[in-house]
Amino acid sequence: MTNSKVYIHELIDIIGQNRSKYMHHMTANWCPIARDERSQLCYGVWGTVGSTGRWPEVVNMWELDGWEGLAANFDHELSHSSMQDPSLAEWWAVASTLRHGGFDRILEPAPWAPAIDELVAGGAGSAFYAHELLSVAPGRSPELLDAIDAVGRPAAEKLGVGLLGGFRVAMADDRECIAIWTFPDWATWVDYERSWTASGAMASWRSQLIDLEAQFRRTLMIDAPLAPLRTGRQPQVEDRKPLDQV
């Protein structure tokens, strides 16, 4: 079934050693509110493995019911003079002590990419993940997503690597995509990275990316303790605890 959801994808810059506190504040303290007031589900909250990308950083993804759901979310948040939901004033005040900015994208899923409830029901979570930001010439992102599914996925699966989802960056010129891959253990990741040669197991995908003139950057990331792909459920109010205990 085609996924009709729309996603908010966030790269969050963390202040100092507050990453674990921020991930708890986001999952336990924000997710239940977002679900109840905005029908917004947590797709994932991850910490970036610093040696592979920016640090300290958290990656958030939120799932909404299509463009209408995204518009309703914006209306709920922005229909105030402060451009913030007044009921979240305390939450924002705490969040501002844990993070100092970030960069967001709006994403549309590839037709083959499952929604979060389907992923959770299928036990799609893994030990860790690879997050890829890929770019091609303007207008070619749908072609790239097709290739990720048709060529990249089969090559990766031979090594025990799964494909969680693929997305085009909306509100742009169809040049950027995001793919998220799953790894069951570090030994599988070692084999995967070593296979990116002209004669390795990923050679067909490597060749396809070259033909598409694609550029990409792969970083590793780990689930937050309360992320749905780790726990098998959306974060709940009862998960909350004081941040000084995180």
PDB file of C-alpha atoms in Angstrom:
ATOM      1  CA  MET A   1       0.000   0.000   0.000  1.00  0.00           C
ATOM      2  CA  THR A   2       1.327   3.442  -0.927  1.00  0.00           C
ATOM      3  CA  ASN A   3       2.399   5.572   2.020  1.00  0.00           C
ATOM      4  CA  SER A   4       0.514   8.893   1.909  1.00  0.00           C
ATOM      5  CA  LYS A   5       2.157  10.379   5.006  1.00  0.00           C
ATOM      6  CA  VAL A   6       4.335  13.502   5.125  1.00  0.00           C
ATOM      7  CA  TYR A   7       7.346  13.827   7.424  1.00  0.00           C
ATOM      8  CA  ILE A   8       9.253  16.504   9.283  1.00  0.00           C
ATOM      9  CA  HIS A   9      12.960  15.648   9.351  1.00  0.00           C
ATOM     10  CA  GLU A  10      15.132  17.523  11.846  1.00  0.00           C
ATOM     11  CA  LEU A  11      18.876  17.740  12.418  1.00  0.00           C
ATOM     12  CA  ILE A  12      19.265  19.142  15.938  1.00  0.00           C
ATOM     13  CA  ASP A  13      22.436  20.735  17.352  1.00  0.00           C
ATOM     14  CA  ILE A  14      22.849  19.782  21.016  1.00  0.00           C
ATOM     15  CA  ILE A  15      24.424  21.948  23.706  1.00  0.00           C
ATOM     16  CA  GLY A  16      27.298  20.220  25.474  1.00  0.00           C
ATOM     17  CA  GLN A  17      26.584  16.854  27.064  1.00  0.00           C
ATOM     18  CA  ASN A  18      22.800  17.176  26.939  1.00  0.00           C
ATOM     19  CA  ARG A  19      22.021  14.693  24.170  1.00  0.00           C
ATOM     20  CA  SER A  20      20.475  12.004  26.387  1.00  0.00           C
ATOM     21  CA  LYS A  21      18.413  14.630  28.243  1.00  0.00           C
ATOM     22  CA  TYR A  22      17.228  16.149  24.974  1.00  0.00           C
ATOM     23  CA  MET A  23      16.208  12.759  23.548  1.00  0.00           C
ATOM     24  CA  HIS A  24      14.207  12.008  26.695  1.00  0.00           C
ATOM     25  CA  HIS A  25      12.643  15.484  26.715  1.00  0.00           C
ATOM     26  CA  MET A  26      11.663  14.999  23.069  1.00  0.00           C
ATOM     27  CA  THR A  27      10.280  11.473  23.338  1.00  0.00           C
ATOM     28  CA  ALA A  28       8.712  11.297  26.816  1.00  0.00           C
ATOM     29  CA  ASN A  29       7.722  14.951  27.233  1.00  0.00           C
ATOM     30  CA  TRP A  30       6.796  15.939  23.663  1.00  0.00           C
ATOM     31  CA  CYS A  31       5.637  12.852  21.770  1.00  0.00           C
ATOM     32  CA  PRO A  32       2.469  12.179  23.839  1.00  0.00           C
ATOM     33  CA  ILE A  33       1.402  15.822  23.417  1.00  0.00           C
ATOM     34  CA  ALA A  34       2.126  15.796  19.696  1.00  0.00           C
ATOM     35  CA  ARG A  35       0.141  12.590  19.253  1.00  0.00           C
ATOM     36  CA  ASP A  36      -2.868  13.811  21.231  1.00  0.00           C
ATOM     37  CA  GLU A  37      -3.036  17.409  19.972  1.00  0.00           C
ATOM     38  CA  ARG A  38      -1.660  17.115  16.433  1.00  0.00           C
ATOM     39  CA  SER A  39      -1.985  13.442  15.381  1.00  0.00           C
ATOM     40  CA  GLN A  40       1.787  13.556  14.940  1.00  0.00           C
ATOM     41  CA  LEU A  41       3.658  10.285  15.429  1.00  0.00           C
ATOM     42  CA  CYS A  42       7.293   9.764  16.251  1.00  0.00           C
ATOM     43  CA  TYR A  43       8.973   7.974  13.345  1.00  0.00           C
ATOM     44  CA  GLY A  44      12.363   8.074  15.028  1.00  0.00           C
ATOM     45  CA  VAL A  45      14.696   9.911  17.378  1.00  0.00           C
ATOM     46  CA  TRP A  46      18.361   9.028  16.996  1.00  0.00           C
ATOM     47  CA  GLY A  47      21.741  10.163  18.232  1.00  0.00           C
ATOM     48  CA  THR A  48      24.338  10.621  15.502  1.00  0.00           C
ATOM     49  CA  VAL A  49      27.556   8.627  15.909  1.00  0.00           C
ATOM     50  CA  GLY A  50      29.900  11.595  16.132  1.00  0.00           C
ATOM     51  CA  SER A  51      32.875  10.087  14.313  1.00  0.00           C
ATOM     52  CA  THR A  52      30.686   9.730  11.206  1.00  0.00           C
ATOM     53  CA  GLY A  53      29.035  13.166  11.181  1.00  0.00           C
ATOM     54  CA  ARG A  54      28.206  16.300  13.169  1.00  0.00           C
ATOM     55  CA  TRP A  55      28.394  16.093  16.937  1.00  0.00           C
ATOM     56  CA  PRO A  56      26.679  16.299  19.291  1.00  0.00           C
ATOM     57  CA  GLU A  57      23.589  15.885  17.104  1.00  0.00           C
ATOM     58  CA  VAL A  58      20.130  14.323  17.267  1.00  0.00           C
ATOM     59  CA  VAL A  59      18.008  13.325  14.266  1.00  0.00           C
ATOM     60  CA  ASN A  60      14.220  13.543  14.701  1.00  0.00           C
ATOM     61  CA  MET A  61      11.537  12.393  12.266  1.00  0.00           C
ATOM     62  CA  TRP A  62       7.794  13.010  12.705  1.00  0.00           C
ATOM     63  CA  GLU A  63       4.981  11.419  10.716  1.00  0.00           C
ATOM     64  CA  LEU A  64       1.821  13.354   9.846  1.00  0.00           C
ATOM     65  CA  ASP A  65      -1.345  12.514   7.919  1.00  0.00           C
ATOM     66  CA  GLY A  66      -0.336  13.950   4.563  1.00  0.00           C
ATOM     67  CA  TRP A  67      -0.095  17.596   3.597  1.00  0.00           C
ATOM     68  CA  GLU A  68      -3.395  18.316   5.344  1.00  0.00           C
ATOM     69  CA  GLY A  69      -1.973  16.934   8.568  1.00  0.00           C
ATOM     70  CA  LEU A  70       1.152  19.044   8.183  1.00  0.00           C
ATOM     71  CA  ALA A  71      -0.939  22.167   7.551  1.00  0.00           C
ATOM     72  CA  ALA A  72      -3.051  21.432  10.642  1.00  0.00           C
ATOM     73  CA  ASN A  73       0.143  21.026  12.649  1.00  0.00           C
ATOM     74  CA  PHE A  74       1.432  24.397  11.444  1.00  0.00           C
ATOM     75  CA  ASP A  75      -1.909  26.055  12.155  1.00  0.00           C
ATOM     76  CA  HIS A  76      -1.922  24.654  15.685  1.00  0.00           C
ATOM     77  CA  GLU A  77       1.606  25.939  16.317  1.00  0.00           C
ATOM     78  CA  LEU A  78       1.566  29.279  14.519  1.00  0.00           C
ATOM     79  CA  SER A  79      -1.869  30.776  15.155  1.00  0.00           C
ATOM     80  CA  HIS A  80      -0.476  32.754  18.093  1.00  0.00           C
ATOM     81  CA  SER A  81       1.415  36.051  18.202  1.00  0.00           C
ATOM     82  CA  SER A  82       4.422  34.256  19.705  1.00  0.00           C
ATOM     83  CA  MET A  83       4.479  31.740  16.800  1.00  0.00           C
ATOM     84  CA  GLN A  84       4.594  29.049  19.506  1.00  0.00           C
ATOM     85  CA  ASP A  85       1.873  26.990  21.160  1.00  0.00           C
ATOM     86  CA  PRO A  86       1.348  28.699  24.558  1.00  0.00           C
ATOM     87  CA  SER A  87       0.656  25.343  26.208  1.00  0.00           C
ATOM     88  CA  LEU A  88       4.219  24.325  25.354  1.00  0.00           C
ATOM     89  CA  ALA A  89       5.933  27.400  26.840  1.00  0.00           C
ATOM     90  CA  GLU A  90       7.490  25.378  29.658  1.00  0.00           C
ATOM     91  CA  TRP A  91       8.540  22.594  27.272  1.00  0.00           C
ATOM     92  CA  TRP A  92      10.214  25.105  24.927  1.00  0.00           C
ATOM     93  CA  ALA A  93      11.984  26.797  27.819  1.00  0.00           C
ATOM     94  CA  VAL A  94      13.562  23.505  28.870  1.00  0.00           C
ATOM     95  CA  ALA A  95      14.372  22.505  25.277  1.00  0.00           C
ATOM     96  CA  SER A  96      16.236  25.781  24.741  1.00  0.00           C
ATOM     97  CA  THR A  97      18.717  24.793  27.456  1.00  0.00           C
ATOM     98  CA  LEU A  98      19.474  21.502  25.678  1.00  0.00           C
ATOM     99  CA  ARG A  99      19.744  22.528  22.005  1.00  0.00           C
ATOM    100  CA  HIS A 100      20.777  25.654  20.120  1.00  0.00           C
ATOM    101  CA  GLY A 101      19.300  25.207  16.662  1.00  0.00           C
ATOM    102  CA  GLY A 102      19.031  22.824  13.770  1.00  0.00           C
ATOM    103  CA  PHE A 103      17.908  22.319  10.192  1.00  0.00           C
ATOM    104  CA  ASP A 104      14.561  20.860   9.084  1.00  0.00           C
ATOM    105  CA  ARG A 105      13.287  19.338   5.874  1.00  0.00           C
ATOM    106  CA  ILE A 106       9.802  18.292   4.777  1.00  0.00           C
ATOM    107  CA  LEU A 107       9.809  14.813   3.261  1.00  0.00           C
ATOM    108  CA  GLU A 108       7.482  12.741   1.103  1.00  0.00           C
ATOM    109  CA  PRO A 109       7.999   8.964   1.258  1.00  0.00           C
ATOM    110  CA  ALA A 110       8.750   6.746  -1.692  1.00  0.00           C
ATOM    111  CA  PRO A 111       5.723   4.619  -2.646  1.00  0.00           C
ATOM    112  CA  TRP A 112       7.482   1.559  -1.230  1.00  0.00           C
ATOM    113  CA  ALA A 113       8.404   3.128   2.154  1.00  0.00           C
ATOM    114  CA  PRO A 114       6.223   1.841   5.055  1.00  0.00           C
ATOM    115  CA  ALA A 115       4.660   4.143   7.662  1.00  0.00           C
ATOM    116  CA  ILE A 116       5.877   3.891  11.257  1.00  0.00           C
ATOM    117  CA  ASP A 117       3.009   1.720  12.544  1.00  0.00           C
ATOM    118  CA  GLU A 118       3.771  -0.867   9.865  1.00  0.00           C
ATOM    119  CA  LEU A 119       7.485  -0.756  10.638  1.00  0.00           C
ATOM    120  CA  VAL A 120       6.886  -1.214  14.364  1.00  0.00           C
ATOM    121  CA  ALA A 121       4.413  -4.062  13.767  1.00  0.00           C
ATOM    122  CA  GLY A 122       6.988  -5.772  11.576  1.00  0.00           C
ATOM    123  CA  GLY A 123       9.802  -5.416  14.103  1.00  0.00           C
ATOM    124  CA  ALA A 124      11.855  -3.257  11.754  1.00  0.00           C
ATOM    125  CA  GLY A 125      14.075  -1.753  14.453  1.00  0.00           C
ATOM    126  CA  SER A 126      17.740  -2.674  14.497  1.00  0.00           C
ATOM    127  CA  ALA A 127      20.943  -2.308  16.512  1.00  0.00           C
ATOM    128  CA  PHE A 128      21.809   0.883  14.653  1.00  0.00           C
ATOM    129  CA  TYR A 129      21.127   2.721  11.409  1.00  0.00           C
ATOM    130  CA  ALA A 130      22.819   4.500   8.532  1.00  0.00           C
ATOM    131  CA  HIS A 131      21.344   7.831   7.486  1.00  0.00           C
ATOM    132  CA  GLU A 132      22.124   8.871   3.916  1.00  0.00           C
ATOM    133  CA  LEU A 133      21.532  12.281   2.394  1.00  0.00           C
ATOM    134  CA  LEU A 134      21.763  11.849  -1.377  1.00  0.00           C
ATOM    135  CA  SER A 135      21.649  14.467  -4.127  1.00  0.00           C
ATOM    136  CA  VAL A 136      21.279  14.256  -7.897  1.00  0.00           C
ATOM    137  CA  ALA A 137      20.554  16.726 -10.679  1.00  0.00           C
ATOM    138  CA  PRO A 138      17.327  18.724 -10.184  1.00  0.00           C
ATOM    139  CA  GLY A 139      14.243  16.694 -11.076  1.00  0.00           C
ATOM    140  CA  ARG A 140      15.868  13.267 -10.660  1.00  0.00           C
ATOM    141  CA  SER A 141      14.992  12.415  -7.058  1.00  0.00           C
ATOM    142  CA  PRO A 142      12.054  10.110  -8.047  1.00  0.00           C
ATOM    143  CA  GLU A 143      14.451   8.195 -10.300  1.00  0.00           C
ATOM    144  CA  LEU A 144      16.930   7.928  -7.446  1.00  0.00           C
ATOM    145  CA  LEU A 145      14.279   6.570  -5.063  1.00  0.00           C
ATOM    146  CA  ASP A 146      13.290   3.944  -7.630  1.00  0.00           C
ATOM    147  CA  ALA A 147      16.937   2.904  -7.931  1.00  0.00           C
ATOM    148  CA  ILE A 148      17.377   2.693  -4.142  1.00  0.00           C
ATOM    149  CA  ASP A 149      14.536   0.168  -4.042  1.00  0.00           C
ATOM    150  CA  ALA A 150      15.348  -1.759  -7.215  1.00  0.00           C
ATOM    151  CA  VAL A 151      19.166  -1.859  -7.034  1.00  0.00           C
ATOM    152  CA  GLY A 152      20.379  -0.648  -3.637  1.00  0.00           C
ATOM    153  CA  ARG A 153      18.036  -2.726  -1.508  1.00  0.00           C
ATOM    154  CA  PRO A 154      18.783  -6.149  -3.099  1.00  0.00           C
ATOM    155  CA  ALA A 155      22.536  -5.545  -2.963  1.00  0.00           C
ATOM    156  CA  ALA A 156      22.391  -4.512   0.707  1.00  0.00           C
ATOM    157  CA  GLU A 157      20.107  -7.358   1.710  1.00  0.00           C
ATOM    158  CA  LYS A 158      22.687  -9.899   0.495  1.00  0.00           C
ATOM    159  CA  LEU A 159      24.920  -8.554   3.263  1.00  0.00           C
ATOM    160  CA  GLY A 160      22.204  -8.577   5.922  1.00  0.00           C
ATOM    161  CA  VAL A 161      21.488  -4.841   5.693  1.00  0.00           C
ATOM    162  CA  GLY A 162      17.853  -3.682   5.619  1.00  0.00           C
ATOM    163  CA  LEU A 163      16.201  -0.624   4.077  1.00  0.00           C
ATOM    164  CA  LEU A 164      13.954   1.197   6.550  1.00  0.00           C
ATOM    165  CA  GLY A 165      12.704   3.935   4.231  1.00  0.00           C
ATOM    166  CA  GLY A 166      13.401   6.373   1.424  1.00  0.00           C
ATOM    167  CA  PHE A 167      12.128   9.927   1.026  1.00  0.00           C
ATOM    168  CA  ARG A 168      12.273  12.864  -1.384  1.00  0.00           C
ATOM    169  CA  VAL A 169      12.882  16.324   0.045  1.00  0.00           C
ATOM    170  CA  ALA A 170       9.760  18.371  -0.703  1.00  0.00           C
ATOM    171  CA  MET A 171       9.480  22.151  -1.167  1.00  0.00           C
ATOM    172  CA  ALA A 172      12.656  21.973  -3.246  1.00  0.00           C
ATOM    173  CA  ASP A 173      13.857  21.117  -6.756  1.00  0.00           C
ATOM    174  CA  ASP A 174      13.750  17.296  -6.550  1.00  0.00           C
ATOM    175  CA  ARG A 175      17.478  16.898  -6.116  1.00  0.00           C
ATOM    176  CA  GLU A 176      17.691  15.562  -2.524  1.00  0.00           C
ATOM    177  CA  CYS A 177      16.648  12.236  -1.027  1.00  0.00           C
ATOM    178  CA  ILE A 178      17.092  10.599   2.345  1.00  0.00           C
ATOM    179  CA  ALA A 179      17.515   6.866   2.851  1.00  0.00           C
ATOM    180  CA  ILE A 180      17.732   5.036   6.176  1.00  0.00           C
ATOM    181  CA  TRP A 181      19.349   1.588   6.394  1.00  0.00           C
ATOM    182  CA  THR A 182      19.314  -0.913   9.270  1.00  0.00           C
ATOM    183  CA  PHE A 183      22.235  -2.909  10.650  1.00  0.00           C
ATOM    184  CA  PRO A 184      21.882  -5.866  13.047  1.00  0.00           C
ATOM    185  CA  ASP A 185      25.472  -5.684  14.353  1.00  0.00           C
ATOM    186  CA  TRP A 186      28.879  -4.096  13.816  1.00  0.00           C
ATOM    187  CA  ALA A 187      30.299  -7.050  11.932  1.00  0.00           C
ATOM    188  CA  THR A 188      27.607  -6.582   9.258  1.00  0.00           C
ATOM    189  CA  TRP A 189      28.504  -2.897   9.000  1.00  0.00           C
ATOM    190  CA  VAL A 190      32.198  -3.741   8.539  1.00  0.00           C
ATOM    191  CA  ASP A 191      31.361  -6.123   5.689  1.00  0.00           C
ATOM    192  CA  TYR A 192      29.051  -3.519   4.153  1.00  0.00           C
ATOM    193  CA  GLU A 193      31.609  -0.719   4.179  1.00  0.00           C
ATOM    194  CA  ARG A 194      34.330  -2.983   2.802  1.00  0.00           C
ATOM    195  CA  SER A 195      32.039  -4.012  -0.059  1.00  0.00           C
ATOM    196  CA  TRP A 196      31.988  -0.501  -1.609  1.00  0.00           C
ATOM    197  CA  THR A 197      34.597  -1.310  -4.236  1.00  0.00           C
ATOM    198  CA  ALA A 198      34.365  -1.939  -7.957  1.00  0.00           C
ATOM    199  CA  SER A 199      34.362  -5.696  -7.311  1.00  0.00           C
ATOM    200  CA  GLY A 200      32.524  -5.832  -3.975  1.00  0.00           C
ATOM    201  CA  ALA A 201      28.979  -6.899  -3.114  1.00  0.00           C
ATOM    202  CA  MET A 202      27.736  -3.318  -3.413  1.00  0.00           C
ATOM    203  CA  ALA A 203      29.331  -2.838  -6.850  1.00  0.00           C
ATOM    204  CA  SER A 204      26.003  -2.794  -8.704  1.00  0.00           C
ATOM    205  CA  TRP A 205      24.633  -0.071  -6.435  1.00  0.00           C
ATOM    206  CA  ARG A 206      27.902   1.851  -6.559  1.00  0.00           C
ATOM    207  CA  SER A 207      27.760   1.755 -10.356  1.00  0.00           C
ATOM    208  CA  GLN A 208      24.118   2.896 -10.364  1.00  0.00           C
ATOM    209  CA  LEU A 209      24.938   5.875  -8.138  1.00  0.00           C
ATOM    210  CA  ILE A 210      27.795   6.836 -10.468  1.00  0.00           C
ATOM    211  CA  ASP A 211      25.462   6.614 -13.473  1.00  0.00           C
ATOM    212  CA  LEU A 212      22.992   8.885 -11.673  1.00  0.00           C
ATOM    213  CA  GLU A 213      25.856  11.268 -10.843  1.00  0.00           C
ATOM    214  CA  ALA A 214      24.669  11.061  -7.267  1.00  0.00           C
ATOM    215  CA  GLN A 215      26.488  12.532  -4.312  1.00  0.00           C
ATOM    216  CA  PHE A 216      25.814  11.173  -0.853  1.00  0.00           C
ATOM    217  CA  ARG A 217      26.933  11.308   2.742  1.00  0.00           C
ATOM    218  CA  ARG A 218      26.363   8.386   5.113  1.00  0.00           C
ATOM    219  CA  THR A 219      26.337   8.796   8.891  1.00  0.00           C
ATOM    220  CA  LEU A 220      25.521   6.268  11.590  1.00  0.00           C
ATOM    221  CA  MET A 221      22.923   6.781  14.307  1.00  0.00           C
ATOM    222  CA  ILE A 222      21.528   4.995  17.361  1.00  0.00           C
ATOM    223  CA  ASP A 223      17.898   4.851  18.571  1.00  0.00           C
ATOM    224  CA  ALA A 224      16.901   6.947  21.572  1.00  0.00           C
ATOM    225  CA  PRO A 225      15.885   4.668  24.484  1.00  0.00           C
ATOM    226  CA  LEU A 226      12.176   5.508  24.002  1.00  0.00           C
ATOM    227  CA  ALA A 227      12.149   5.546  20.187  1.00  0.00           C
ATOM    228  CA  PRO A 228       9.307   3.414  18.752  1.00  0.00           C
ATOM    229  CA  LEU A 229      11.610   1.265  16.633  1.00  0.00           C
ATOM    230  CA  ARG A 230      13.420   0.260  19.841  1.00  0.00           C
ATOM    231  CA  THR A 231      10.460  -0.151  22.205  1.00  0.00           C
ATOM    232  CA  GLY A 232       7.794  -1.350  19.772  1.00  0.00           C
ATOM    233  CA  ARG A 233       5.387   1.461  20.711  1.00  0.00           C
ATOM    234  CA  GLN A 234       4.990   5.218  20.682  1.00  0.00           C
ATOM    235  CA  PRO A 235       6.357   7.015  23.789  1.00  0.00           C
ATOM    236  CA  GLN A 236       3.802   7.344  26.595  1.00  0.00           C
ATOM    237  CA  VAL A 237       3.145   9.841  29.393  1.00  0.00           C
ATOM    238  CA  GLU A 238       4.176   7.231  31.957  1.00  0.00           C
ATOM    239  CA  ASP A 239       7.679   7.185  30.418  1.00  0.00           C
ATOM    240  CA  ARG A 240       8.403  10.637  31.848  1.00  0.00           C
ATOM    241  CA  LYS A 241      10.989  11.214  34.543  1.00  0.00           C
ATOM    242  CA  PRO A 242      13.001  14.244  35.748  1.00  0.00           C
ATOM    243  CA  LEU A 243      15.816  15.160  33.374  1.00  0.00           C
ATOM    244  CA  ASP A 244      18.347  15.035  36.203  1.00  0.00           C
ATOM    245  CA  GLN A 245      17.624  11.305  36.377  1.00  0.00           C
ATOM    246  CA  VAL A 246      18.287  10.715  32.670  1.00  0.00           C
TER     247      VAL A 246
END
